[in-house]
XYZ file of C-alpha atoms in Angstrom:
748
model
C 35.056 -60.966 -185.638
C 34.054 -57.366 -185.863
C 36.793 -56.407 -183.528
C 39.085 -53.295 -184.105
C 42.054 -54.968 -185.608
C 44.841 -52.451 -186.173
C 47.671 -55.012 -187.025
C 48.110 -53.325 -190.474
C 47.800 -49.689 -189.416
C 51.245 -48.011 -189.705
C 50.854 -46.122 -186.381
C 50.370 -49.275 -184.356
C 52.604 -51.425 -186.537
C 55.360 -49.282 -185.220
C 54.511 -50.320 -181.588
C 54.823 -53.970 -182.430
C 58.036 -53.561 -184.216
C 59.497 -51.476 -181.256
C 58.392 -54.138 -178.787
C 60.102 -56.858 -180.912
C 63.157 -54.701 -180.780
C 62.926 -54.385 -177.014
C 62.587 -58.226 -176.696
C 65.537 -58.856 -178.855
C 67.557 -56.420 -176.752
C 66.441 -58.155 -173.565
C 67.563 -61.576 -175.074
C 71.045 -60.048 -175.161
C 71.312 -60.111 -171.396
C 69.497 -63.403 -170.915
C 70.969 -65.396 -168.151
C 72.863 -62.259 -166.605
C 72.082 -61.886 -162.898
C 69.129 -60.032 -162.030
C 70.841 -57.866 -159.565
C 69.026 -54.386 -159.598
C 71.426 -51.396 -160.631
C 69.665 -49.190 -157.949
C 69.740 -49.543 -154.255
C 66.774 -50.840 -152.270
C 66.001 -47.343 -151.060
C 66.011 -45.968 -154.621
C 63.735 -48.643 -155.828
C 61.180 -48.063 -153.071
C 61.513 -44.140 -153.563
C 60.940 -44.473 -157.129
C 57.824 -46.788 -156.813
C 56.228 -44.494 -154.251
C 56.864 -41.579 -156.274
C 55.295 -43.132 -159.307
C 52.291 -44.258 -157.156
C 51.658 -40.906 -155.946
C 51.534 -39.549 -159.454
C 49.225 -42.273 -160.653
C 46.721 -41.695 -157.677
C 46.580 -37.984 -158.255
C 46.067 -38.264 -162.056
C 42.619 -36.925 -163.131
C 40.143 -38.573 -165.239
C 40.804 -37.435 -168.773
C 39.363 -38.001 -172.217
C 39.463 -41.495 -173.447
C 43.111 -42.486 -173.858
C 44.651 -45.666 -175.471
C 46.917 -47.693 -173.180
C 49.394 -50.267 -174.665
C 49.545 -53.836 -173.180
C 52.228 -56.322 -174.554
C 51.789 -59.912 -174.464
C 55.294 -61.529 -173.930
C 56.107 -64.647 -175.898
C 53.976 -67.482 -174.553
C 55.340 -69.745 -171.871
C 53.669 -72.526 -169.932
C 52.469 -72.310 -166.291
C 54.112 -74.381 -163.758
C 52.697 -77.981 -163.530
C 55.137 -79.557 -160.901
C 53.938 -80.377 -157.311
C 54.939 -77.720 -154.991
C 56.955 -80.262 -152.959
C 59.197 -80.959 -155.834
C 60.022 -77.084 -156.174
C 63.215 -75.772 -154.459
C 63.486 -72.365 -152.921
C 65.314 -69.593 -154.685
C 66.521 -66.253 -153.468
C 66.407 -62.802 -155.530
C 70.245 -62.938 -155.611
C 70.281 -66.208 -157.554
C 67.555 -65.069 -160.164
C 68.532 -64.620 -163.862
C 67.349 -62.154 -166.532
C 64.999 -63.219 -169.210
C 64.830 -66.628 -167.451
C 62.020 -68.853 -166.430
C 63.272 -70.524 -163.340
C 61.958 -74.012 -163.754
C 61.731 -76.342 -160.635
C 62.197 -73.440 -158.420
C 59.924 -71.039 -156.331
C 60.464 -67.609 -154.769
C 59.135 -66.608 -151.428
C 58.461 -62.905 -150.944
C 56.437 -60.311 -149.057
C 55.024 -56.969 -150.371
C 56.885 -53.963 -148.839
C 54.758 -51.267 -150.623
C 50.992 -50.720 -151.403
C 49.917 -51.705 -155.037
C 49.784 -49.684 -158.297
C 47.491 -51.066 -160.828
C 47.818 -50.426 -164.479
C 47.824 -53.223 -166.921
C 49.196 -55.349 -164.117
C 48.964 -55.054 -160.227
C 52.488 -53.887 -159.217
C 54.290 -53.824 -155.918
C 57.780 -53.998 -154.786
C 58.503 -57.278 -152.932
C 61.456 -58.503 -150.753
C 62.747 -61.921 -149.955
C 64.012 -63.191 -146.656
C 67.442 -61.710 -147.164
C 65.859 -58.191 -147.688
C 66.591 -57.895 -151.395
C 63.792 -56.303 -153.468
C 62.312 -56.401 -156.975
C 59.293 -55.205 -158.770
C 56.521 -57.823 -158.818
C 54.005 -57.589 -161.817
C 50.765 -59.711 -161.447
C 48.761 -59.824 -164.747
C 45.118 -60.758 -165.046
C 44.439 -59.817 -161.388
C 43.524 -56.202 -161.513
C 39.850 -56.507 -160.501
C 40.569 -59.486 -158.151
C 43.151 -57.609 -156.051
C 41.183 -54.307 -155.722
C 39.529 -52.596 -152.771
C 39.207 -54.676 -149.708
C 40.971 -57.547 -151.319
C 44.051 -55.585 -152.403
C 47.604 -56.771 -151.564
C 48.204 -55.162 -148.185
C 51.776 -54.269 -147.278
C 53.339 -57.386 -145.676
C 51.271 -59.997 -147.781
C 53.414 -63.123 -148.254
C 53.458 -64.899 -151.610
C 54.911 -67.805 -153.357
C 55.765 -67.297 -156.987
C 56.188 -70.638 -158.724
C 58.877 -70.819 -161.435
C 59.630 -67.215 -161.377
C 60.189 -65.272 -164.763
C 62.529 -62.119 -164.487
C 62.332 -59.805 -167.229
C 63.879 -56.433 -168.258
C 61.111 -53.880 -168.161
C 60.303 -50.931 -170.437
C 62.176 -48.517 -168.281
C 65.138 -50.770 -168.082
C 64.682 -51.898 -164.514
C 64.047 -55.659 -163.581
C 60.823 -57.201 -162.494
C 59.128 -60.480 -161.986
C 56.236 -61.028 -164.326
C 53.543 -63.470 -163.426
C 50.870 -64.202 -166.236
C 49.367 -67.385 -164.960
C 47.162 -67.293 -161.859
C 48.326 -70.702 -160.767
C 51.861 -69.534 -160.614
C 51.341 -67.371 -157.536
C 49.903 -68.291 -154.090
C 48.872 -66.073 -151.371
C 50.124 -67.376 -148.079
C 48.043 -66.590 -145.051
C 49.604 -64.918 -142.057
C 49.461 -68.251 -140.119
C 50.889 -70.257 -143.037
C 53.676 -72.783 -142.343
C 55.890 -71.130 -145.242
C 55.781 -67.648 -143.446
C 59.274 -67.236 -142.039
C 59.311 -66.307 -138.084
C 60.614 -62.964 -139.066
C 57.569 -62.309 -140.923
C 55.112 -63.678 -138.677
C 52.589 -61.803 -136.665
C 52.617 -63.039 -133.030
C 49.771 -65.606 -132.322
C 48.921 -66.398 -128.723
C 47.788 -69.843 -127.709
C 44.315 -68.508 -126.974
C 43.939 -67.434 -130.570
C 44.737 -70.901 -131.979
C 41.246 -72.620 -131.459
C 38.472 -73.228 -134.027
C 36.184 -70.460 -132.675
C 38.726 -67.623 -132.784
C 39.644 -68.400 -136.243
C 35.830 -68.340 -137.282
C 35.446 -65.209 -135.479
C 38.479 -63.651 -137.389
C 37.048 -64.972 -140.693
C 33.717 -63.256 -139.877
C 35.537 -59.850 -139.090
C 37.447 -60.110 -142.585
C 33.888 -61.093 -144.425
C 32.384 -57.889 -142.991
C 35.214 -55.946 -144.318
C 34.762 -57.351 -147.677
C 38.027 -59.195 -147.546
C 36.801 -62.434 -148.830
C 40.172 -64.155 -149.506
C 41.350 -63.532 -145.857
C 37.901 -64.654 -144.556
C 38.273 -67.956 -146.479
C 41.762 -68.529 -145.323
C 40.429 -68.052 -141.538
C 37.389 -70.209 -141.970
C 39.617 -72.831 -143.574
C 41.888 -72.662 -140.588
C 38.938 -72.965 -138.262
C 37.847 -76.094 -139.993
C 41.344 -77.614 -139.620
C 41.339 -76.851 -135.976
C 39.286 -79.678 -134.605
C 35.996 -77.880 -134.455
C 32.895 -79.055 -132.751
C 30.196 -80.473 -135.168
C 28.084 -77.250 -134.714
C 31.158 -74.953 -135.278
C 32.232 -77.236 -138.406
C 28.766 -76.463 -140.099
C 28.770 -72.789 -139.308
C 32.403 -72.440 -140.521
C 31.554 -74.295 -143.842
C 28.271 -72.376 -144.388
C 30.144 -68.994 -143.702
C 33.075 -70.124 -146.082
C 30.526 -71.130 -148.614
C 28.923 -67.574 -148.410
C 32.504 -66.084 -148.938
C 32.843 -68.305 -151.939
C 29.598 -67.151 -153.430
C 30.654 -63.477 -152.640
C 33.858 -64.052 -154.554
C 32.229 -65.873 -157.526
C 33.855 -69.343 -156.775
C 30.734 -71.178 -157.131
C 32.430 -74.598 -157.633
C 33.899 -74.470 -154.174
C 30.651 -72.932 -152.628
C 28.886 -75.980 -154.005
C 31.345 -78.454 -152.410
C 30.917 -76.735 -149.059
C 27.021 -76.762 -148.892
C 26.921 -80.383 -150.053
C 29.246 -81.307 -147.263
C 26.793 -79.523 -144.938
C 23.898 -81.314 -146.437
C 25.285 -84.795 -146.018
C 25.267 -84.116 -142.462
C 22.125 -82.066 -142.286
C 20.145 -82.639 -145.561
C 17.504 -79.987 -144.628
C 19.676 -77.178 -143.494
C 18.045 -73.911 -144.731
C 21.057 -71.962 -145.366
C 22.749 -74.807 -146.997
C 19.946 -75.427 -149.447
C 19.552 -71.682 -150.336
C 23.401 -71.334 -150.925
C 23.286 -74.485 -153.081
C 20.388 -73.081 -155.058
C 22.390 -69.788 -155.494
C 25.721 -71.723 -156.478
C 23.834 -73.822 -159.124
C 22.128 -70.692 -160.438
C 25.359 -68.734 -161.096
C 26.763 -71.853 -162.699
C 23.834 -71.690 -165.119
C 22.500 -75.049 -163.801
C 18.904 -73.858 -163.651
C 17.006 -77.112 -163.551
C 19.173 -78.143 -160.529
C 18.671 -74.763 -158.900
C 14.896 -75.022 -159.245
C 15.034 -78.645 -157.924
C 16.872 -77.379 -154.846
C 14.366 -74.413 -154.409
C 11.527 -76.802 -154.632
C 12.864 -78.584 -151.449
C 13.474 -75.358 -149.761
C 9.980 -74.112 -150.614
C 8.332 -77.097 -149.372
C 10.223 -77.103 -145.908
C 10.768 -73.233 -145.459
C 7.617 -71.601 -147.308
C 8.146 -68.522 -145.278
C 11.750 -67.649 -146.525
C 10.701 -64.756 -148.790
C 14.164 -64.287 -150.240
C 14.197 -68.005 -151.438
C 10.648 -67.412 -152.973
C 12.002 -64.595 -154.988
C 15.049 -66.600 -156.034
C 12.965 -69.578 -156.954
C 10.878 -67.292 -159.197
C 14.009 -66.062 -160.741
C 15.440 -69.494 -161.394
C 12.254 -70.566 -162.942
C 12.281 -67.766 -165.394
C 15.762 -68.596 -166.506
C 14.835 -72.258 -166.868
C 11.758 -71.204 -168.926
C 14.001 -69.079 -171.230
C 16.471 -71.911 -171.546
C 13.798 -74.476 -172.538
C 11.350 -72.384 -174.643
C 13.364 -69.616 -176.224
C 10.830 -67.114 -175.318
C 12.240 -63.788 -174.203
C 10.793 -60.283 -173.379
C 13.128 -58.378 -175.772
C 11.770 -54.937 -174.989
C 12.581 -55.521 -171.332
C 16.005 -56.853 -172.290
C 16.750 -53.632 -174.272
C 15.826 -51.410 -171.510
C 17.831 -53.427 -168.975
C 20.929 -53.161 -171.427
C 20.662 -49.428 -171.693
C 20.423 -49.091 -167.805
C 22.959 -51.545 -166.654
C 26.647 -50.677 -166.345
C 28.020 -52.869 -167.792
C 25.046 -54.417 -169.677
C 25.129 -57.776 -168.195
C 21.742 -59.314 -168.377
C 20.272 -61.995 -166.121
C 18.780 -64.261 -168.822
C 19.040 -67.981 -169.600
C 20.560 -69.407 -172.899
C 18.344 -71.026 -175.275
C 19.892 -73.659 -177.657
C 17.361 -74.219 -180.500
C 17.466 -76.739 -183.390
C 21.205 -76.868 -183.772
C 23.939 -79.256 -182.998
C 27.811 -79.223 -183.340
C 29.065 -81.686 -185.922
C 32.140 -82.488 -187.902
C 32.296 -80.660 -191.269
C 34.207 -81.995 -194.400
C 36.849 -79.467 -194.552
C 36.598 -76.702 -191.924
C 36.683 -78.723 -188.595
C 33.799 -78.659 -186.462
C 30.544 -76.637 -187.403
C 27.005 -75.793 -186.326
C 24.217 -77.755 -188.066
C 20.480 -77.574 -188.124
C 18.539 -80.475 -186.491
C 15.231 -79.648 -188.199
C 13.844 -77.334 -190.961
C 13.816 -73.773 -190.232
C 12.411 -70.674 -191.612
C 14.136 -67.273 -192.264
C 13.768 -65.205 -189.101
C 13.674 -68.287 -186.867
C 15.629 -68.229 -183.690
C 18.458 -70.727 -183.856
C 19.890 -69.855 -180.401
C 19.968 -67.049 -177.899
C 23.103 -67.320 -175.875
C 24.535 -65.451 -172.863
C 28.206 -64.641 -173.044
C 30.721 -66.852 -171.383
C 32.320 -63.382 -170.699
C 31.712 -60.012 -171.854
C 34.042 -56.816 -171.547
C 32.000 -53.715 -172.370
C 33.457 -50.362 -173.462
C 31.367 -47.165 -173.003
C 32.080 -45.332 -176.228
C 31.057 -42.137 -174.807
C 32.765 -42.802 -171.444
C 36.152 -41.781 -169.991
C 37.355 -45.219 -169.480
C 40.747 -45.863 -171.197
C 40.759 -48.271 -174.345
C 43.712 -50.681 -174.428
C 45.853 -51.524 -177.215
C 46.713 -55.168 -177.026
C 49.794 -56.417 -178.956
C 50.891 -60.018 -179.430
C 54.357 -60.401 -180.676
C 53.761 -64.061 -181.258
C 50.861 -63.580 -183.569
C 51.788 -60.051 -184.964
C 48.276 -58.972 -183.946
C 47.271 -55.517 -182.613
C 43.699 -54.848 -181.508
C 42.185 -51.938 -179.852
C 39.248 -52.544 -177.395
C 38.637 -54.589 -174.374
C 40.299 -57.897 -175.281
C 42.850 -57.474 -172.656
C 40.216 -57.059 -169.952
C 38.430 -60.078 -171.555
C 41.414 -62.255 -170.967
C 41.406 -61.297 -167.217
C 37.653 -61.863 -166.859
C 37.997 -65.575 -168.449
C 41.210 -66.415 -166.687
C 39.562 -65.422 -163.394
C 36.336 -67.118 -164.211
C 38.021 -70.496 -165.042
C 40.347 -70.281 -162.138
C 37.557 -69.886 -159.692
C 35.226 -72.476 -161.438
C 37.285 -75.031 -162.957
C 34.237 -77.148 -163.892
C 33.880 -74.675 -166.884
C 37.536 -75.294 -167.833
C 36.916 -78.568 -170.191
C 34.215 -76.737 -172.278
C 36.296 -73.675 -172.680
C 39.572 -75.137 -173.659
C 37.615 -77.258 -176.318
C 37.166 -74.149 -178.403
C 39.319 -73.825 -181.351
C 42.902 -72.540 -180.411
C 44.711 -73.210 -183.732
C 48.163 -74.701 -183.395
C 48.894 -73.529 -179.923
C 49.999 -76.356 -177.697
C 49.290 -76.159 -174.047
C 50.182 -78.146 -170.906
C 47.964 -81.319 -170.313
C 47.520 -80.703 -166.698
C 44.248 -79.007 -165.655
C 45.015 -79.207 -161.893
C 48.013 -79.495 -159.600
C 48.108 -79.484 -155.725
C 44.318 -79.338 -155.697
C 44.387 -76.122 -157.449
C 43.394 -75.429 -161.160
C 46.170 -74.823 -163.671
C 45.090 -72.039 -166.092
C 47.273 -71.227 -169.294
C 46.660 -67.607 -169.722
C 48.170 -67.718 -173.163
C 45.800 -70.422 -174.275
C 42.934 -68.398 -173.114
C 44.395 -65.319 -175.036
C 44.732 -67.592 -178.151
C 41.015 -68.932 -177.710
C 39.754 -65.319 -177.408
C 41.794 -64.149 -180.427
C 40.070 -66.851 -182.675
C 36.724 -66.926 -181.012
C 35.650 -63.478 -179.695
C 33.113 -61.198 -181.144
C 33.260 -57.381 -181.334
C 29.787 -56.183 -180.260
C 27.556 -52.994 -180.011
C 25.579 -52.373 -176.814
C 22.610 -53.016 -178.942
C 22.324 -54.103 -182.625
C 19.101 -52.194 -182.919
C 21.080 -49.023 -182.077
C 23.729 -49.750 -184.580
C 20.795 -50.246 -187.308
C 19.258 -46.988 -186.309
C 22.623 -45.234 -186.587
C 23.103 -46.618 -190.021
C 19.615 -45.636 -191.067
C 19.860 -42.040 -189.701
C 23.140 -41.451 -191.416
C 21.434 -42.548 -194.681
C 24.565 -44.388 -195.601
C 24.385 -47.266 -198.172
C 25.358 -50.747 -197.243
C 28.815 -50.632 -198.544
C 29.636 -47.740 -196.222
C 28.267 -49.454 -193.198
C 28.953 -53.085 -193.746
C 32.387 -52.975 -192.035
C 31.433 -52.523 -188.400
C 34.311 -52.667 -185.776
C 33.342 -52.645 -182.030
C 35.578 -52.017 -178.962
C 33.411 -54.170 -176.698
C 34.068 -57.799 -176.970
C 32.930 -61.196 -175.664
C 32.970 -65.026 -175.999
C 29.906 -66.880 -176.916
C 30.873 -70.619 -176.787
C 28.041 -72.041 -179.071
C 28.494 -69.113 -181.543
C 32.152 -70.009 -181.749
C 31.359 -73.148 -183.580
C 29.788 -71.424 -186.574
C 32.147 -71.148 -189.609
C 32.325 -68.351 -192.043
C 30.792 -68.044 -195.346
C 30.360 -64.904 -197.624
C 27.071 -66.404 -198.568
C 25.951 -66.736 -194.926
C 22.592 -68.458 -193.923
C 22.439 -66.921 -190.431
C 22.855 -63.601 -188.730
C 24.126 -62.675 -185.295
C 22.765 -59.610 -183.233
C 23.299 -58.351 -179.595
C 21.365 -57.021 -176.659
C 23.983 -56.323 -174.032
C 25.827 -59.510 -173.475
C 23.336 -61.678 -175.091
C 23.758 -62.915 -178.810
C 20.877 -63.817 -180.893
C 21.327 -65.852 -183.906
C 18.532 -66.320 -186.363
C 18.369 -68.118 -189.813
C 18.421 -65.649 -192.636
C 17.130 -68.050 -195.175
C 14.921 -71.061 -195.186
C 17.157 -74.174 -194.167
C 16.518 -77.894 -194.294
C 17.568 -80.156 -191.507
C 21.239 -81.141 -191.505
C 22.378 -77.879 -193.127
C 25.480 -76.159 -191.794
C 25.009 -72.758 -190.234
C 27.351 -70.005 -191.525
C 27.793 -66.299 -190.900
C 30.181 -63.472 -191.779
C 33.456 -63.331 -189.723
C 34.161 -60.448 -192.057
C 31.617 -58.796 -194.326
C 32.012 -59.160 -198.142
C 29.682 -56.176 -198.747
C 32.273 -53.464 -198.631
C 35.130 -55.138 -199.965
C 37.106 -53.586 -203.180
C 35.609 -55.159 -206.158
C 39.050 -55.863 -207.461
C 40.027 -57.861 -204.423
C 39.040 -61.354 -202.894
C 35.948 -60.489 -200.707
C 37.490 -61.414 -197.297
C 40.796 -62.097 -195.833
C 40.401 -65.019 -193.207
C 44.193 -65.559 -192.796
C 43.962 -64.968 -189.081
C 41.756 -68.094 -188.746
C 44.064 -70.026 -190.823
C 41.831 -70.755 -193.763
C 40.417 -69.325 -197.001
C 36.762 -68.816 -198.043
C 35.632 -71.436 -200.541
C 32.127 -70.151 -201.101
C 31.014 -69.371 -204.683
C 31.285 -65.692 -204.235
C 35.013 -65.877 -203.499
C 35.582 -68.547 -206.258
C 33.833 -66.295 -208.678
C 35.849 -63.329 -207.802
C 38.986 -65.453 -208.243
C 37.938 -66.697 -211.620
C 37.557 -63.260 -213.148
C 40.407 -61.703 -214.954
C 41.702 -58.609 -213.321
C 40.693 -56.345 -216.330
C 37.132 -57.287 -215.706
C 37.293 -56.430 -211.919
C 39.165 -53.151 -212.932
C 36.365 -52.452 -215.365
C 33.804 -53.042 -212.688
C 35.612 -50.566 -210.385
C 35.735 -47.830 -213.000
C 32.082 -48.236 -213.661
C 31.362 -47.864 -209.974
C 33.439 -44.789 -209.859
C 31.501 -43.343 -212.684
C 28.202 -44.165 -211.099
C 29.265 -42.172 -208.014
C 29.844 -39.138 -209.835
C 26.424 -39.603 -211.779
C 24.646 -39.821 -208.516
C 26.207 -36.691 -207.333
C 24.373 -34.835 -210.065
C 21.202 -36.784 -210.476
C 19.198 -34.206 -212.278
C 18.756 -35.066 -215.995
C 21.119 -38.127 -215.514
C 18.532 -40.876 -214.651
C 18.680 -42.505 -218.038
C 22.510 -42.393 -217.940
C 22.444 -43.887 -214.435
C 20.249 -46.837 -215.625
C 22.591 -47.550 -218.771
C 25.528 -47.339 -216.508
C 23.956 -49.786 -214.018
C 23.260 -52.127 -217.117
C 27.014 -51.891 -217.907
C 27.868 -52.847 -214.308
C 25.503 -55.825 -214.407
C 27.226 -57.022 -217.519
C 30.495 -57.472 -215.767
C 28.954 -60.365 -213.853
C 28.900 -63.680 -215.572
C 26.838 -65.855 -213.183
C 23.256 -64.999 -212.333
C 22.621 -63.154 -208.892
C 20.712 -66.326 -207.883
C 23.936 -68.216 -207.878
C 26.395 -65.415 -206.957
C 25.176 -62.125 -205.392
C 26.138 -58.921 -207.389
C 27.247 -56.972 -204.506
C 28.570 -53.953 -206.410
C 25.049 -53.280 -207.784
C 23.201 -53.362 -204.269
C 23.757 -49.722 -203.364
C 23.239 -48.080 -206.571
C 19.970 -49.966 -207.285
C 18.729 -48.959 -203.755
C 19.783 -45.382 -204.448
C 18.174 -45.110 -207.778
C 14.874 -46.981 -206.249
C 14.832 -44.288 -203.473
C 15.155 -41.316 -206.084
C 12.244 -42.903 -207.974
C 10.080 -43.317 -204.896
C 10.850 -39.681 -203.692
C 9.479 -38.358 -206.973
C 6.561 -40.765 -206.682
C 7.559 -42.808 -209.687
C 6.453 -45.833 -207.902
C 6.566 -48.173 -211.092
C 10.332 -47.398 -211.234
C 10.804 -47.656 -207.536
C 9.386 -51.188 -207.635
C 11.525 -52.150 -210.579
C 14.798 -51.078 -209.076
C 13.734 -52.125 -205.374
C 13.209 -55.624 -206.608
C 16.619 -55.538 -208.467
C 18.255 -54.286 -205.381
C 17.133 -57.451 -203.475
C 17.780 -59.710 -206.423
C 21.271 -58.593 -206.587
C 21.584 -59.863 -202.888
C 20.527 -63.257 -204.134
C 16.707 -63.179 -203.325
C 14.304 -64.840 -205.641
C 10.985 -63.098 -205.672
C 7.882 -63.936 -207.514
C 4.672 -61.990 -207.817
C 6.124 -58.508 -207.048
C 6.230 -57.043 -210.573
C 3.879 -54.188 -211.497
C 1.461 -54.076 -213.016
C 0.329 -56.755 -210.557
C -1.542 -59.907 -211.721
C -4.637 -60.054 -209.382
C -4.619 -62.740 -206.658
C -0.954 -63.513 -207.216
C 0.933 -63.256 -203.834
C 4.283 -61.751 -203.263
C 6.669 -64.687 -202.386
C 10.180 -64.921 -201.478
C 11.202 -68.239 -202.980
C 14.827 -67.803 -201.941
C 16.166 -65.392 -199.333
C 19.441 -63.589 -200.284
C 21.847 -61.869 -198.107
C 20.272 -59.835 -195.307
C 21.722 -56.418 -194.468
C 20.398 -53.154 -192.882
C 19.550 -52.002 -196.383
C 17.181 -54.887 -197.050
C 14.683 -53.745 -194.366
C 14.409 -50.363 -195.800
C 14.148 -51.809 -199.333
C 11.037 -53.848 -198.377
C 9.453 -50.770 -196.714
C 9.910 -48.689 -199.808
C 8.297 -51.518 -201.922
C 5.580 -51.564 -199.339
C 5.026 -47.890 -199.979
C 5.246 -48.217 -203.638
C 2.756 -51.166 -203.681
C 0.311 -49.235 -201.504
C -0.059 -46.990 -204.314
C 0.112 -49.566 -207.151
C -1.060 -52.788 -205.813
C -2.434 -52.518 -202.347
C -2.767 -56.136 -201.633
C 1.051 -56.631 -201.933
C 1.788 -53.713 -199.261
C 1.074 -55.766 -196.113
C 3.198 -58.645 -197.710
C 6.166 -56.417 -198.260
C 5.947 -55.089 -194.688
C 5.682 -58.631 -193.481
C 9.048 -59.384 -195.230
C 10.499 -55.981 -193.828
C 9.621 -57.175 -190.357
C 11.424 -60.701 -190.728
C 14.328 -58.810 -192.343
C 14.421 -56.512 -189.246
C 14.092 -59.445 -186.828
C 17.177 -61.149 -188.555
C 19.225 -57.735 -188.348
C 18.445 -56.512 -184.796
C 17.501 -59.894 -183.259
C 13.852 -59.248 -182.436
C 10.829 -57.533 -184.103
C 9.042 -56.314 -180.798
C 10.459 -52.727 -181.659
C 9.643 -52.876 -185.360
C 6.746 -50.567 -185.267
C 8.815 -48.116 -183.175
C 11.371 -48.045 -185.866
C 9.493 -48.353 -189.237
C 6.081 -47.273 -190.622
C 4.590 -46.856 -194.047
C 3.436 -43.381 -192.904
C 6.980 -42.378 -192.370
C 8.130 -38.982 -194.158
C 11.176 -41.226 -195.590
C 10.698 -43.537 -198.629
C 12.216 -46.447 -196.809
C 9.818 -46.220 -193.902
C 12.403 -45.420 -191.403
C 11.210 -43.421 -188.442
C 13.642 -40.497 -187.730
C 12.203 -40.298 -184.137
C 13.518 -43.966 -183.467
C 15.840 -44.302 -180.637
């Protein structure tokens, strides 16, 4: 939804076809021995040469890097004790070695591109490239794979790489295990010598603390775990668990941190550190009420803990947002502009909505009570959000999926990694995420094996492809760019963004061209408001694709990617028209564009042509919006307003709104005294609607002053729907603006 899909762009379609050919070629050697064609020394030299080139590469202008998803395959779900060891000499090309595992160690530093890569050797000294996907951020800096790191690869998959060499590709996090230096699986040949004195609980705790201070939390956790397994004293046990909990917090493994501190609290229910770390873990898991309850105990027993006081206030603020839906939107906008990435510390508010089964489109989101246009339905923090700085030097990624024939440019590849890591570290989140729509994809049933979560990376990718949203940094900024460009709705309706995210509640909303809700963004927060008055038990819908800018000869939207067709009245109406009618509509539109390019002395002709365009519609705009009329009506109204022909400006301004499906009473001029301006039915709300209401406000100020404030009020509600808030309305629009649509060119 609003992502940059290039599946049909010839330039990128070629990439997809080439990858399919490569896969087909690779299948021709399936089952052949994975014996490298180069010597061990050649493989090592080649890798180190490439590594030196990549580290010296300077930052350049934004490039597009391609990343290919292989045909989907399931993660290993067999217990480790049922797997048999295999050596590199026995591996076969393009084969998943089910029921086996490979024990290797790294013999080079790592190189990170779309995967973390290193050369690994087995116990016999044979080498291959190892590619670990979805681990780029995790295996960086102090936690990078140091030379000599021992790993187990479960059910290894050996592939022919793009350069013709062979490599082991690992897509699932649960298919690789990092073995500590003291692990039983480490062969004697690879072991570092450990003296008897080093084997006590205290020394392992000390080693853990050394790794912690270096920022190597994975090694620290391994050492603290070893300390806990080496008969610690009661005091040492508590210290090691508290320290390990802190490492878990630092590495975003909040489930594990919670388990450790709860163990400590069972032995010492008022441990200050345990209570504080429990409150932190609950906060990060977005369990704000429980976090506040823990903080309350902490505040009572340790009132002088200033850090805890600050964190209690923070948790209380999140809980208030979660329960009330009250946000300081101006502060959020400023934070989103400053933060890199724009990850906001805010709670999720779920308003009068509930997930229910629909009659024909699976699950949907429904109102639980009556709401008015502009009301907040929910304000949701992203489950995960990958931001791209449009003006930055960060590379864009072209993600190609040969299973689905999809190609997207943006941050979807990064989003897959973020979500896979989040789920692996916090498996309590897994059931809610895998419950999201994933089409016909069949995953494994197991969510855990050998006390570790099983994460199917391809299931995550499929869920993202069907549920992720492209998003701007700020919807207000997008609105301002649209208005400053002075573009009409048709030119700006198709917005595609490189940033992307998954918002779980929003994922349940189905598409309709005749949407009754609107989404907007502030950083990683999605704000969804009703765009018309809705009674209880109404299904909430918004656009997956906008119908505004579609070719009048075509069906408004193509929803094939989601596996269904839109059955709204707009789509049915378009399909019911003979192609000659749609072609005639298109011809008249082209004629209108020509007339608007030479407006002088053509206003009468434009009005007549608009009447002809309106005649191509059979149903009333009340039933089916007349989208082709929106832009020309607005343009004509603006022309009349500019020449201070306010009567005509009102006439065509109202017609613009009516063509979007609005039903408005009391707005005609001359105005009948004491008759209020009332929107009896809201139509589709776009950026243009805000400017249209403000233009009516200016016109009414001259012709019917009592209506000006009412029109401005509707402009404010429309603005709130479009950008998510109206705190910034007065900084963006004014009836005193030099522009007829009230937009302030100084807005930023």
